[in-house]
Structures are given as C-alpha cells and as structure tokens.
Amino acid sequence: MGRAMARAESPPRRARTRRLLAVPTLAVVFAGLATLPATADTSGGANHVVLASVTVDGASALRSGVQIASAGSPTVASANIARAQSQSCTGCRAAAAAFQAVFVTHSADTVAPQNAAVAVNSNCTSCDSFAFAYQYVLSTPGPVYLSGAAQQQIAGIRQQVADAMTSGLPDDQLDIRLHDLAGQFKAVIDNGLQQAGVPADGAANERADIAPA
C-alpha cells in the first residue's frame, strides 16, 4: 500500500477474521453522541464522529469516543468517523479513535453504514497523525438494550481506549492495541445479546489511517 501523505490499511490478519461491509471513505464529517443504553434513531441511523486537530508546535490532540445506538428507519446509513489532522506545526501529533455499535431494530429497506478513518499531515514538520475507526452493525428482531453488566464492560473498554490514546505508543503498536479492544467491544455486545436470548446477525468493519512523520 502506498504512502503519500496518508495510508489506509487493513492488515491481512484482520481480513481472515472479520466480515466486512462495503464502506466508502467520506469527505463529510457528521456529529454524534455516545449513549448507553442504546438510543433510538428514526432518521437513518445515529452518526458518530471523533475529531483531533493540532496546530501548535510540540502539542498533541488525542481524542476517542465509543457510541452504541439503535436505528429503526427504512434506511440505515449510520456513519462512524475518526479524523486526525496535524497542521502548520512542528513535532505535533493528532490521534483519533471512534468505536460504534448500531442495532438495526426493524427490517430496513436499505442498510448502508459508513465507516472511515482519515489522518492528515498538512504543512507541518516532524508531525504525525493517526486515525482508527471500528463499526459493528447488527440486525435484531426489535428494540435491544444492553444489560447493566454489559454497560459496565463497555464503560471499561471506553476508558481503555482513552488510555491507549494517551499511552504514547507508536502508531503500529497503538493500532494493534485498538484492534484488540475492538475485538473485546464486539465480544461484549455479542455475549450480552446471547445472554438476553436475542438473535442477531452482525458485520464488523475496521479502518486505520496513518499520516507518517
């Protein structure tokens, strides 16, 4: 995979273990809100965005977010976006991570979720930008709520994601750590639904983008 200013990658080890939805890279950024338990959305699905931008020499902008929502409209087009940008600075770093789970609670005519990670270095020297986005979309027979125990586990994962972003790990190791947490995120949701006796069929999608120093 080529690097110009940015590189989008999905390592082979992931391709063997996940079912992917076809998701285009987005040029538009949506606003979103993290909520637990899942909240209903009837206008096409909840959108989630995490932005990190830095313009000061030697500074860092490290952002993360975890959202769980439900969608019950005929068209489900929930977007999950992580965008990191280092601009007009020296020795600066921007990193963003966005995790989203969407429960499709009714039979939808169109299910077209979108997941994107975008990292950009612009007019800067010795700067670094990293973005990671993980989206898990499940079809369920009706409204779904995670148990209190599952919510606590999700809260723990949210904290671990935040800790990983501020850990100072290099991009390749941070990518591995977030990939591991994405697996835990999916497992908590799957186990919570199984324990509740809710049949669900889901697909996960992951994106990582790095604008190297």
mmCIF file with all atom_site columns, C-alpha atoms in Angstrom:
data_model
loop_
_atom_site.group_PDB
_atom_site.id
_atom_site.type_symbol
_atom_site.label_atom_id
_atom_site.label_alt_id
_atom_site.label_comp_id
_atom_site.label_asym_id
_atom_site.label_entity_id
_atom_site.label_seq_id
_atom_site.pdbx_PDB_ins_code
_atom_site.Cartn_x
_atom_site.Cartn_y
_atom_site.Cartn_z
_atom_site.occupancy
_atom_site.B_iso_or_equiv
_atom_site.pdbx_formal_charge
_atom_site.auth_seq_id
_atom_site.auth_comp_id
_atom_site.auth_asym_id
_atom_site.auth_atom_id
_atom_site.pdbx_PDB_model_num
ATOM 1   C CA . MET A 1 1   ? 0.000   0.000   0.000  1.00 0.00 ? 1   MET A CA 1
ATOM 2   C CA . GLY A 1 2   ? 1.388   3.350   -0.996 1.00 0.00 ? 2   GLY A CA 1
ATOM 3   C CA . ARG A 1 3   ? 2.123   6.259   1.252  1.00 0.00 ? 3   ARG A CA 1
ATOM 4   C CA . ALA A 1 4   ? 1.880   9.802   0.032  1.00 0.00 ? 4   ALA A CA 1
ATOM 5   C CA . MET A 1 5   ? 0.644   11.880  2.902  1.00 0.00 ? 5   MET A CA 1
ATOM 6   C CA . ALA A 1 6   ? -1.619  9.170   4.252  1.00 0.00 ? 6   ALA A CA 1
ATOM 7   C CA . ARG A 1 7   ? -2.006  5.432   4.087  1.00 0.00 ? 7   ARG A CA 1
ATOM 8   C CA . ALA A 1 8   ? -5.210  3.435   4.567  1.00 0.00 ? 8   ALA A CA 1
ATOM 9   C CA . GLU A 1 9   ? -4.571  -0.125  5.579  1.00 0.00 ? 9   GLU A CA 1
ATOM 10  C CA . SER A 1 10  ? -6.396  -3.277  6.580  1.00 0.00 ? 10  SER A CA 1
ATOM 11  C CA . PRO A 1 11  ? -3.714  -5.805  7.549  1.00 0.00 ? 11  PRO A CA 1
ATOM 12  C CA . PRO A 1 12  ? -4.129  -9.364  6.226  1.00 0.00 ? 12  PRO A CA 1
ATOM 13  C CA . ARG A 1 13  ? -4.537  -10.734 9.734  1.00 0.00 ? 13  ARG A CA 1
ATOM 14  C CA . ARG A 1 14  ? -7.807  -8.837  10.025 1.00 0.00 ? 14  ARG A CA 1
ATOM 15  C CA . ALA A 1 15  ? -9.156  -9.912  6.683  1.00 0.00 ? 15  ALA A CA 1
ATOM 16  C CA . ARG A 1 16  ? -9.169  -13.524 7.812  1.00 0.00 ? 16  ARG A CA 1
ATOM 17  C CA . THR A 1 17  ? -11.312 -12.905 10.859 1.00 0.00 ? 17  THR A CA 1
ATOM 18  C CA . ARG A 1 18  ? -13.930 -10.299 10.119 1.00 0.00 ? 18  ARG A CA 1
ATOM 19  C CA . ARG A 1 19  ? -16.940 -9.948  7.872  1.00 0.00 ? 19  ARG A CA 1
ATOM 20  C CA . LEU A 1 20  ? -16.808 -6.596  6.112  1.00 0.00 ? 20  LEU A CA 1
ATOM 21  C CA . LEU A 1 21  ? -19.424 -4.229  4.815  1.00 0.00 ? 21  LEU A CA 1
ATOM 22  C CA . ALA A 1 22  ? -18.512 -2.231  1.718  1.00 0.00 ? 22  ALA A CA 1
ATOM 23  C CA . VAL A 1 23  ? -17.860 1.235   3.114  1.00 0.00 ? 23  VAL A CA 1
ATOM 24  C CA . PRO A 1 24  ? -16.629 4.250   1.126  1.00 0.00 ? 24  PRO A CA 1
ATOM 25  C CA . THR A 1 25  ? -14.301 6.873   2.586  1.00 0.00 ? 25  THR A CA 1
ATOM 26  C CA . LEU A 1 26  ? -16.256 10.007  3.465  1.00 0.00 ? 26  LEU A CA 1
ATOM 27  C CA . ALA A 1 27  ? -15.394 13.616  2.729  1.00 0.00 ? 27  ALA A CA 1
ATOM 28  C CA . VAL A 1 28  ? -18.135 14.877  5.055  1.00 0.00 ? 28  VAL A CA 1
ATOM 29  C CA . VAL A 1 29  ? -17.909 14.713  8.843  1.00 0.00 ? 29  VAL A CA 1
ATOM 30  C CA . PHE A 1 30  ? -21.007 14.057  10.936 1.00 0.00 ? 30  PHE A CA 1
ATOM 31  C CA . ALA A 1 31  ? -21.660 14.946  14.589 1.00 0.00 ? 31  ALA A CA 1
ATOM 32  C CA . GLY A 1 32  ? -22.635 12.233  17.069 1.00 0.00 ? 32  GLY A CA 1
ATOM 33  C CA . LEU A 1 33  ? -23.228 11.484  20.728 1.00 0.00 ? 33  LEU A CA 1
ATOM 34  C CA . ALA A 1 34  ? -22.159 8.447   22.767 1.00 0.00 ? 34  ALA A CA 1
ATOM 35  C CA . THR A 1 35  ? -25.067 6.937   24.689 1.00 0.00 ? 35  THR A CA 1
ATOM 36  C CA . LEU A 1 36  ? -25.791 3.908   26.852 1.00 0.00 ? 36  LEU A CA 1
ATOM 37  C CA . PRO A 1 37  ? -28.178 2.185   26.767 1.00 0.00 ? 37  PRO A CA 1
ATOM 38  C CA . ALA A 1 38  ? -28.852 2.221   23.038 1.00 0.00 ? 38  ALA A CA 1
ATOM 39  C CA . THR A 1 39  ? -30.942 5.145   21.877 1.00 0.00 ? 39  THR A CA 1
ATOM 40  C CA . ALA A 1 40  ? -33.486 5.003   19.074 1.00 0.00 ? 40  ALA A CA 1
ATOM 41  C CA . ASP A 1 41  ? -32.978 6.947   15.856 1.00 0.00 ? 41  ASP A CA 1
ATOM 42  C CA . THR A 1 42  ? -35.603 7.025   13.109 1.00 0.00 ? 42  THR A CA 1
ATOM 43  C CA . SER A 1 43  ? -33.932 9.363   10.606 1.00 0.00 ? 43  SER A CA 1
ATOM 44  C CA . GLY A 1 44  ? -31.410 6.992   9.042  1.00 0.00 ? 44  GLY A CA 1
ATOM 45  C CA . GLY A 1 45  ? -29.309 5.972   11.997 1.00 0.00 ? 45  GLY A CA 1
ATOM 46  C CA . ALA A 1 46  ? -27.029 7.630   14.517 1.00 0.00 ? 46  ALA A CA 1
ATOM 47  C CA . ASN A 1 47  ? -23.781 9.233   13.403 1.00 0.00 ? 47  ASN A CA 1
ATOM 48  C CA . HIS A 1 48  ? -20.597 9.318   15.438 1.00 0.00 ? 48  HIS A CA 1
ATOM 49  C CA . VAL A 1 49  ? -17.520 11.445  14.859 1.00 0.00 ? 49  VAL A CA 1
ATOM 50  C CA . VAL A 1 50  ? -14.258 11.884  16.731 1.00 0.00 ? 50  VAL A CA 1
ATOM 51  C CA . LEU A 1 51  ? -12.038 14.767  15.629 1.00 0.00 ? 51  LEU A CA 1
ATOM 52  C CA . ALA A 1 52  ? -8.483  15.543  16.724 1.00 0.00 ? 52  ALA A CA 1
ATOM 53  C CA . SER A 1 53  ? -6.728  18.613  15.346 1.00 0.00 ? 53  SER A CA 1
ATOM 54  C CA . VAL A 1 54  ? -3.475  20.237  16.426 1.00 0.00 ? 54  VAL A CA 1
ATOM 55  C CA . THR A 1 55  ? -1.803  23.431  15.180 1.00 0.00 ? 55  THR A CA 1
ATOM 56  C CA . VAL A 1 56  ? 0.708   24.200  17.978 1.00 0.00 ? 56  VAL A CA 1
ATOM 57  C CA . ASP A 1 57  ? 4.374   23.172  17.847 1.00 0.00 ? 57  ASP A CA 1
ATOM 58  C CA . GLY A 1 58  ? 5.130   20.173  20.052 1.00 0.00 ? 58  GLY A CA 1
ATOM 59  C CA . ALA A 1 59  ? 1.488   19.789  21.094 1.00 0.00 ? 59  ALA A CA 1
ATOM 60  C CA . SER A 1 60  ? -0.801  16.753  20.941 1.00 0.00 ? 60  SER A CA 1
ATOM 61  C CA . ALA A 1 61  ? -4.529  16.316  20.335 1.00 0.00 ? 61  ALA A CA 1
ATOM 62  C CA . LEU A 1 62  ? -5.683  12.847  21.389 1.00 0.00 ? 62  LEU A CA 1
ATOM 63  C CA . ARG A 1 63  ? -9.394  12.043  21.139 1.00 0.00 ? 63  ARG A CA 1
ATOM 64  C CA . SER A 1 64  ? -11.541 8.914   21.402 1.00 0.00 ? 64  SER A CA 1
ATOM 65  C CA . GLY A 1 65  ? -15.207 8.003   21.609 1.00 0.00 ? 65  GLY A CA 1
ATOM 66  C CA . VAL A 1 66  ? -17.471 4.963   21.932 1.00 0.00 ? 66  VAL A CA 1
ATOM 67  C CA . GLN A 1 67  ? -21.106 5.048   20.811 1.00 0.00 ? 67  GLN A CA 1
ATOM 68  C CA . ILE A 1 68  ? -23.904 2.495   20.999 1.00 0.00 ? 68  ILE A CA 1
ATOM 69  C CA . ALA A 1 69  ? -27.165 3.371   19.243 1.00 0.00 ? 69  ALA A CA 1
ATOM 70  C CA . SER A 1 70  ? -30.147 1.814   17.513 1.00 0.00 ? 70  SER A CA 1
ATOM 71  C CA . ALA A 1 71  ? -31.831 2.574   14.209 1.00 0.00 ? 71  ALA A CA 1
ATOM 72  C CA . GLY A 1 72  ? -35.377 1.682   13.234 1.00 0.00 ? 72  GLY A CA 1
ATOM 73  C CA . SER A 1 73  ? -35.916 3.580   9.994  1.00 0.00 ? 73  SER A CA 1
ATOM 74  C CA . PRO A 1 74  ? -36.366 2.100   6.486  1.00 0.00 ? 74  PRO A CA 1
ATOM 75  C CA . THR A 1 75  ? -32.891 3.376   5.602  1.00 0.00 ? 75  THR A CA 1
ATOM 76  C CA . VAL A 1 76  ? -29.959 2.860   7.952  1.00 0.00 ? 76  VAL A CA 1
ATOM 77  C CA . ALA A 1 77  ? -26.897 4.885   6.995  1.00 0.00 ? 77  ALA A CA 1
ATOM 78  C CA . SER A 1 78  ? -25.110 5.380   10.295 1.00 0.00 ? 78  SER A CA 1
ATOM 79  C CA . ALA A 1 79  ? -21.650 6.882   9.943  1.00 0.00 ? 79  ALA A CA 1
ATOM 80  C CA . ASN A 1 80  ? -18.666 6.339   12.227 1.00 0.00 ? 80  ASN A CA 1
ATOM 81  C CA . ILE A 1 81  ? -15.709 8.612   11.534 1.00 0.00 ? 81  ILE A CA 1
ATOM 82  C CA . ALA A 1 82  ? -12.316 9.219   13.115 1.00 0.00 ? 82  ALA A CA 1
ATOM 83  C CA . ARG A 1 83  ? -10.338 12.148  11.718 1.00 0.00 ? 83  ARG A CA 1
ATOM 84  C CA . ALA A 1 84  ? -6.915  13.350  12.886 1.00 0.00 ? 84  ALA A CA 1
ATOM 85  C CA . GLN A 1 85  ? -5.059  16.334  11.459 1.00 0.00 ? 85  GLN A CA 1
ATOM 86  C CA . SER A 1 86  ? -1.707  17.941  12.249 1.00 0.00 ? 86  SER A CA 1
ATOM 87  C CA . GLN A 1 87  ? -1.461  21.312  10.549 1.00 0.00 ? 87  GLN A CA 1
ATOM 88  C CA . SER A 1 88  ? 1.089   24.129  10.363 1.00 0.00 ? 88  SER A CA 1
ATOM 89  C CA . CYS A 1 89  ? 3.170   22.897  13.289 1.00 0.00 ? 89  CYS A CA 1
ATOM 90  C CA . THR A 1 90  ? 6.451   21.181  14.141 1.00 0.00 ? 90  THR A CA 1
ATOM 91  C CA . GLY A 1 91  ? 6.724   17.996  16.206 1.00 0.00 ? 91  GLY A CA 1
ATOM 92  C CA . CYS A 1 92  ? 2.960   17.836  16.751 1.00 0.00 ? 92  CYS A CA 1
ATOM 93  C CA . ARG A 1 93  ? 0.691   14.788  16.958 1.00 0.00 ? 93  ARG A CA 1
ATOM 94  C CA . ALA A 1 94  ? -3.016  14.201  16.365 1.00 0.00 ? 94  ALA A CA 1
ATOM 95  C CA . ALA A 1 95  ? -4.768  10.887  17.037 1.00 0.00 ? 95  ALA A CA 1
ATOM 96  C CA . ALA A 1 96  ? -8.448  9.937   16.906 1.00 0.00 ? 96  ALA A CA 1
ATOM 97  C CA . ALA A 1 97  ? -10.290 6.680   17.581 1.00 0.00 ? 97  ALA A CA 1
ATOM 98  C CA . ALA A 1 98  ? -14.013 6.066   17.042 1.00 0.00 ? 98  ALA A CA 1
ATOM 99  C CA . PHE A 1 99  ? -15.911 2.917   18.079 1.00 0.00 ? 99  PHE A CA 1
ATOM 100 C CA . GLN A 1 100 ? -19.584 2.476   17.160 1.00 0.00 ? 100 GLN A CA 1
ATOM 101 C CA . ALA A 1 101 ? -22.179 -0.284  17.510 1.00 0.00 ? 101 ALA A CA 1
ATOM 102 C CA . VAL A 1 102 ? -25.545 0.103   15.762 1.00 0.00 ? 102 VAL A CA 1
ATOM 103 C CA . PHE A 1 103 ? -28.577 -2.121  16.384 1.00 0.00 ? 103 PHE A CA 1
ATOM 104 C CA . VAL A 1 104 ? -30.905 -2.244  13.366 1.00 0.00 ? 104 VAL A CA 1
ATOM 105 C CA . THR A 1 105 ? -34.138 -2.914  15.235 1.00 0.00 ? 105 THR A CA 1
ATOM 106 C CA . HIS A 1 106 ? -36.570 -3.367  12.336 1.00 0.00 ? 106 HIS A CA 1
ATOM 107 C CA . SER A 1 107 ? -36.441 -4.730  8.813  1.00 0.00 ? 107 SER A CA 1
ATOM 108 C CA . ALA A 1 108 ? -34.834 -1.949  6.763  1.00 0.00 ? 108 ALA A CA 1
ATOM 109 C CA . ASP A 1 109 ? -35.105 -1.478  3.011  1.00 0.00 ? 109 ASP A CA 1
ATOM 110 C CA . THR A 1 110 ? -31.550 -0.145  2.825  1.00 0.00 ? 110 THR A CA 1
ATOM 111 C CA . VAL A 1 111 ? -28.686 -0.788  5.217  1.00 0.00 ? 111 VAL A CA 1
ATOM 112 C CA . ALA A 1 112 ? -25.605 1.185   4.156  1.00 0.00 ? 112 ALA A CA 1
ATOM 113 C CA . PRO A 1 113 ? -23.487 2.085   7.184  1.00 0.00 ? 113 PRO A CA 1
ATOM 114 C CA . GLN A 1 114 ? -20.305 4.037   6.587  1.00 0.00 ? 114 GLN A CA 1
ATOM 115 C CA . ASN A 1 115 ? -17.024 3.834   8.454  1.00 0.00 ? 115 ASN A CA 1
ATOM 116 C CA . ALA A 1 116 ? -13.934 5.957   7.822  1.00 0.00 ? 116 ALA A CA 1
ATOM 117 C CA . ALA A 1 117 ? -10.586 6.799   9.394  1.00 0.00 ? 117 ALA A CA 1
ATOM 118 C CA . VAL A 1 118 ? -8.770  9.815   7.977  1.00 0.00 ? 118 VAL A CA 1
ATOM 119 C CA . ALA A 1 119 ? -5.326  11.039  9.047  1.00 0.00 ? 119 ALA A CA 1
ATOM 120 C CA . VAL A 1 120 ? -3.764  14.131  7.511  1.00 0.00 ? 120 VAL A CA 1
ATOM 121 C CA . ASN A 1 121 ? -0.461  15.984  7.908  1.00 0.00 ? 121 ASN A CA 1
ATOM 122 C CA . SER A 1 122 ? -0.683  19.453  6.382  1.00 0.00 ? 122 SER A CA 1
ATOM 123 C CA . ASN A 1 123 ? 2.121   21.991  6.100  1.00 0.00 ? 123 ASN A CA 1
ATOM 124 C CA . CYS A 1 124 ? 3.949   20.592  9.123  1.00 0.00 ? 124 CYS A CA 1
ATOM 125 C CA . THR A 1 125 ? 7.387   19.227  10.036 1.00 0.00 ? 125 THR A CA 1
ATOM 126 C CA . SER A 1 126 ? 8.080   16.030  12.019 1.00 0.00 ? 126 SER A CA 1
ATOM 127 C CA . CYS A 1 127 ? 4.373   15.672  12.712 1.00 0.00 ? 127 CYS A CA 1
ATOM 128 C CA . ASP A 1 128 ? 2.287   12.527  12.998 1.00 0.00 ? 128 ASP A CA 1
ATOM 129 C CA . SER A 1 129 ? -1.430  11.809  12.604 1.00 0.00 ? 129 SER A CA 1
ATOM 130 C CA . PHE A 1 130 ? -3.258  8.553   13.333 1.00 0.00 ? 130 PHE A CA 1
ATOM 131 C CA . ALA A 1 131 ? -6.927  7.597   12.973 1.00 0.00 ? 131 ALA A CA 1
ATOM 132 C CA . PHE A 1 132 ? -8.763  4.373   13.818 1.00 0.00 ? 132 PHE A CA 1
ATOM 133 C CA . ALA A 1 133 ? -12.458 3.602   13.247 1.00 0.00 ? 133 ALA A CA 1
ATOM 134 C CA . TYR A 1 134 ? -14.384 0.454   14.184 1.00 0.00 ? 134 TYR A CA 1
ATOM 135 C CA . GLN A 1 135 ? -18.072 -0.050  13.416 1.00 0.00 ? 135 GLN A CA 1
ATOM 136 C CA . TYR A 1 136 ? -20.242 -3.034  14.335 1.00 0.00 ? 136 TYR A CA 1
ATOM 137 C CA . VAL A 1 137 ? -23.748 -3.180  12.821 1.00 0.00 ? 137 VAL A CA 1
ATOM 138 C CA . LEU A 1 138 ? -26.272 -5.828  13.920 1.00 0.00 ? 138 LEU A CA 1
ATOM 139 C CA . SER A 1 139 ? -29.757 -6.707  12.728 1.00 0.00 ? 139 SER A CA 1
ATOM 140 C CA . THR A 1 140 ? -32.120 -7.537  15.620 1.00 0.00 ? 140 THR A CA 1
ATOM 141 C CA . PRO A 1 141 ? -35.816 -8.510  15.739 1.00 0.00 ? 141 PRO A CA 1
ATOM 142 C CA . GLY A 1 142 ? -36.775 -5.426  17.752 1.00 0.00 ? 142 GLY A CA 1
ATOM 143 C CA . PRO A 1 143 ? -35.573 -2.878  20.335 1.00 0.00 ? 143 PRO A CA 1
ATOM 144 C CA . VAL A 1 144 ? -32.466 -4.045  22.203 1.00 0.00 ? 144 VAL A CA 1
ATOM 145 C CA . TYR A 1 145 ? -30.936 -2.875  25.456 1.00 0.00 ? 145 TYR A CA 1
ATOM 146 C CA . LEU A 1 146 ? -27.635 -3.966  26.921 1.00 0.00 ? 146 LEU A CA 1
ATOM 147 C CA . SER A 1 147 ? -27.651 -5.270  30.477 1.00 0.00 ? 147 SER A CA 1
ATOM 148 C CA . GLY A 1 148 ? -26.126 -3.281  33.315 1.00 0.00 ? 148 GLY A CA 1
ATOM 149 C CA . ALA A 1 149 ? -23.163 -5.661  33.385 1.00 0.00 ? 149 ALA A CA 1
ATOM 150 C CA . ALA A 1 150 ? -22.575 -5.216  29.661 1.00 0.00 ? 150 ALA A CA 1
ATOM 151 C CA . GLN A 1 151 ? -22.819 -1.450  30.034 1.00 0.00 ? 151 GLN A CA 1
ATOM 152 C CA . GLN A 1 152 ? -20.152 -1.563  32.743 1.00 0.00 ? 152 GLN A CA 1
ATOM 153 C CA . GLN A 1 153 ? -17.912 -3.591  30.463 1.00 0.00 ? 153 GLN A CA 1
ATOM 154 C CA . ILE A 1 154 ? -18.426 -1.120  27.628 1.00 0.00 ? 154 ILE A CA 1
ATOM 155 C CA . ALA A 1 155 ? -17.565 1.716   30.023 1.00 0.00 ? 155 ALA A CA 1
ATOM 156 C CA . GLY A 1 156 ? -14.370 -0.145  30.898 1.00 0.00 ? 156 GLY A CA 1
ATOM 157 C CA . ILE A 1 157 ? -13.493 -0.508  27.218 1.00 0.00 ? 157 ILE A CA 1
ATOM 158 C CA . ARG A 1 158 ? -14.197 3.195   26.679 1.00 0.00 ? 158 ARG A CA 1
ATOM 159 C CA . GLN A 1 159 ? -11.654 4.000   29.392 1.00 0.00 ? 159 GLN A CA 1
ATOM 160 C CA . GLN A 1 160 ? -9.114  1.557   27.969 1.00 0.00 ? 160 GLN A CA 1
ATOM 161 C CA . VAL A 1 161 ? -9.450  3.154   24.538 1.00 0.00 ? 161 VAL A CA 1
ATOM 162 C CA . ALA A 1 162 ? -8.871  6.589   26.075 1.00 0.00 ? 162 ALA A CA 1
ATOM 163 C CA . ASP A 1 163 ? -5.863  5.249   27.999 1.00 0.00 ? 163 ASP A CA 1
ATOM 164 C CA . ALA A 1 164 ? -4.420  3.715   24.835 1.00 0.00 ? 164 ALA A CA 1
ATOM 165 C CA . MET A 1 165 ? -4.685  7.020   23.011 1.00 0.00 ? 165 MET A CA 1
ATOM 166 C CA . THR A 1 166 ? -2.669  8.802   25.718 1.00 0.00 ? 166 THR A CA 1
ATOM 167 C CA . SER A 1 167 ? -0.192  5.961   26.270 1.00 0.00 ? 167 SER A CA 1
ATOM 168 C CA . GLY A 1 168 ? 2.462   7.270   23.907 1.00 0.00 ? 168 GLY A CA 1
ATOM 169 C CA . LEU A 1 169 ? 2.527   4.029   21.926 1.00 0.00 ? 169 LEU A CA 1
ATOM 170 C CA . PRO A 1 170 ? 3.902   4.334   18.370 1.00 0.00 ? 170 PRO A CA 1
ATOM 171 C CA . ASP A 1 171 ? 1.275   4.133   15.650 1.00 0.00 ? 171 ASP A CA 1
ATOM 172 C CA . ASP A 1 172 ? 1.799   0.470   14.768 1.00 0.00 ? 172 ASP A CA 1
ATOM 173 C CA . GLN A 1 173 ? 1.504   -0.650  18.390 1.00 0.00 ? 173 GLN A CA 1
ATOM 174 C CA . LEU A 1 174 ? -1.448  1.647   19.019 1.00 0.00 ? 174 LEU A CA 1
ATOM 175 C CA . ASP A 1 175 ? -3.172  0.095   16.010 1.00 0.00 ? 175 ASP A CA 1
ATOM 176 C CA . ILE A 1 176 ? -2.636  -3.388  17.479 1.00 0.00 ? 176 ILE A CA 1
ATOM 177 C CA . ARG A 1 177 ? -3.966  -2.291  20.886 1.00 0.00 ? 177 ARG A CA 1
ATOM 178 C CA . LEU A 1 178 ? -7.084  -0.701  19.420 1.00 0.00 ? 178 LEU A CA 1
ATOM 179 C CA . HIS A 1 179 ? -7.684  -3.743  17.228 1.00 0.00 ? 179 HIS A CA 1
ATOM 180 C CA . ASP A 1 180 ? -7.626  -5.895  20.384 1.00 0.00 ? 180 ASP A CA 1
ATOM 181 C CA . LEU A 1 181 ? -10.070 -3.557  22.158 1.00 0.00 ? 181 LEU A CA 1
ATOM 182 C CA . ALA A 1 182 ? -12.343 -3.649  19.089 1.00 0.00 ? 182 ALA A CA 1
ATOM 183 C CA . GLY A 1 183 ? -12.498 -7.432  19.455 1.00 0.00 ? 183 GLY A CA 1
ATOM 184 C CA . GLN A 1 184 ? -13.414 -7.054  23.120 1.00 0.00 ? 184 GLN A CA 1
ATOM 185 C CA . PHE A 1 185 ? -16.064 -4.458  22.233 1.00 0.00 ? 185 PHE A CA 1
ATOM 186 C CA . LYS A 1 186 ? -17.688 -6.838  19.769 1.00 0.00 ? 186 LYS A CA 1
ATOM 187 C CA . ALA A 1 187 ? -17.500 -9.772  22.198 1.00 0.00 ? 187 ALA A CA 1
ATOM 188 C CA . VAL A 1 188 ? -19.223 -7.835  24.994 1.00 0.00 ? 188 VAL A CA 1
ATOM 189 C CA . ILE A 1 189 ? -22.101 -6.948  22.683 1.00 0.00 ? 189 ILE A CA 1
ATOM 190 C CA . ASP A 1 190 ? -22.402 -10.480 21.285 1.00 0.00 ? 190 ASP A CA 1
ATOM 191 C CA . ASN A 1 191 ? -22.340 -12.037 24.755 1.00 0.00 ? 191 ASN A CA 1
ATOM 192 C CA . GLY A 1 192 ? -24.838 -9.522  26.111 1.00 0.00 ? 192 GLY A CA 1
ATOM 193 C CA . LEU A 1 193 ? -27.310 -10.295 23.352 1.00 0.00 ? 193 LEU A CA 1
ATOM 194 C CA . GLN A 1 194 ? -26.831 -14.058 23.696 1.00 0.00 ? 194 GLN A CA 1
ATOM 195 C CA . GLN A 1 195 ? -27.466 -13.894 27.437 1.00 0.00 ? 195 GLN A CA 1
ATOM 196 C CA . ALA A 1 196 ? -30.637 -11.921 26.752 1.00 0.00 ? 196 ALA A CA 1
ATOM 197 C CA . GLY A 1 197 ? -31.753 -14.547 24.235 1.00 0.00 ? 197 GLY A CA 1
ATOM 198 C CA . VAL A 1 198 ? -31.792 -12.052 21.369 1.00 0.00 ? 198 VAL A CA 1
ATOM 199 C CA . PRO A 1 199 ? -30.971 -13.424 17.913 1.00 0.00 ? 199 PRO A CA 1
ATOM 200 C CA . ALA A 1 200 ? -28.773 -11.034 15.959 1.00 0.00 ? 200 ALA A CA 1
ATOM 201 C CA . ASP A 1 201 ? -26.710 -11.065 12.796 1.00 0.00 ? 201 ASP A CA 1
ATOM 202 C CA . GLY A 1 202 ? -23.860 -8.608  12.614 1.00 0.00 ? 202 GLY A CA 1
ATOM 203 C CA . ALA A 1 203 ? -20.941 -7.463  10.499 1.00 0.00 ? 203 ALA A CA 1
ATOM 204 C CA . ALA A 1 204 ? -17.880 -5.512  11.599 1.00 0.00 ? 204 ALA A CA 1
ATOM 205 C CA . ASN A 1 205 ? -15.796 -3.026  9.668  1.00 0.00 ? 205 ASN A CA 1
ATOM 206 C CA . GLU A 1 206 ? -12.471 -1.516  10.636 1.00 0.00 ? 206 GLU A CA 1
ATOM 207 C CA . ARG A 1 207 ? -10.356 1.252   9.155  1.00 0.00 ? 207 ARG A CA 1
ATOM 208 C CA . ALA A 1 208 ? -6.960  2.651   10.093 1.00 0.00 ? 208 ALA A CA 1
ATOM 209 C CA . ASP A 1 209 ? -5.123  5.564   8.520  1.00 0.00 ? 209 ASP A CA 1
ATOM 210 C CA . ILE A 1 210 ? -1.668  6.952   9.304  1.00 0.00 ? 210 ILE A CA 1
ATOM 211 C CA . ALA A 1 211 ? -0.026  10.111  8.048  1.00 0.00 ? 211 ALA A CA 1
ATOM 212 C CA . PRO A 1 212 ? 3.626   9.331   8.871  1.00 0.00 ? 212 PRO A CA 1
ATOM 213 C CA . ALA A 1 213 ? 6.211   11.724  10.161 1.00 0.00 ? 213 ALA A CA 1
#
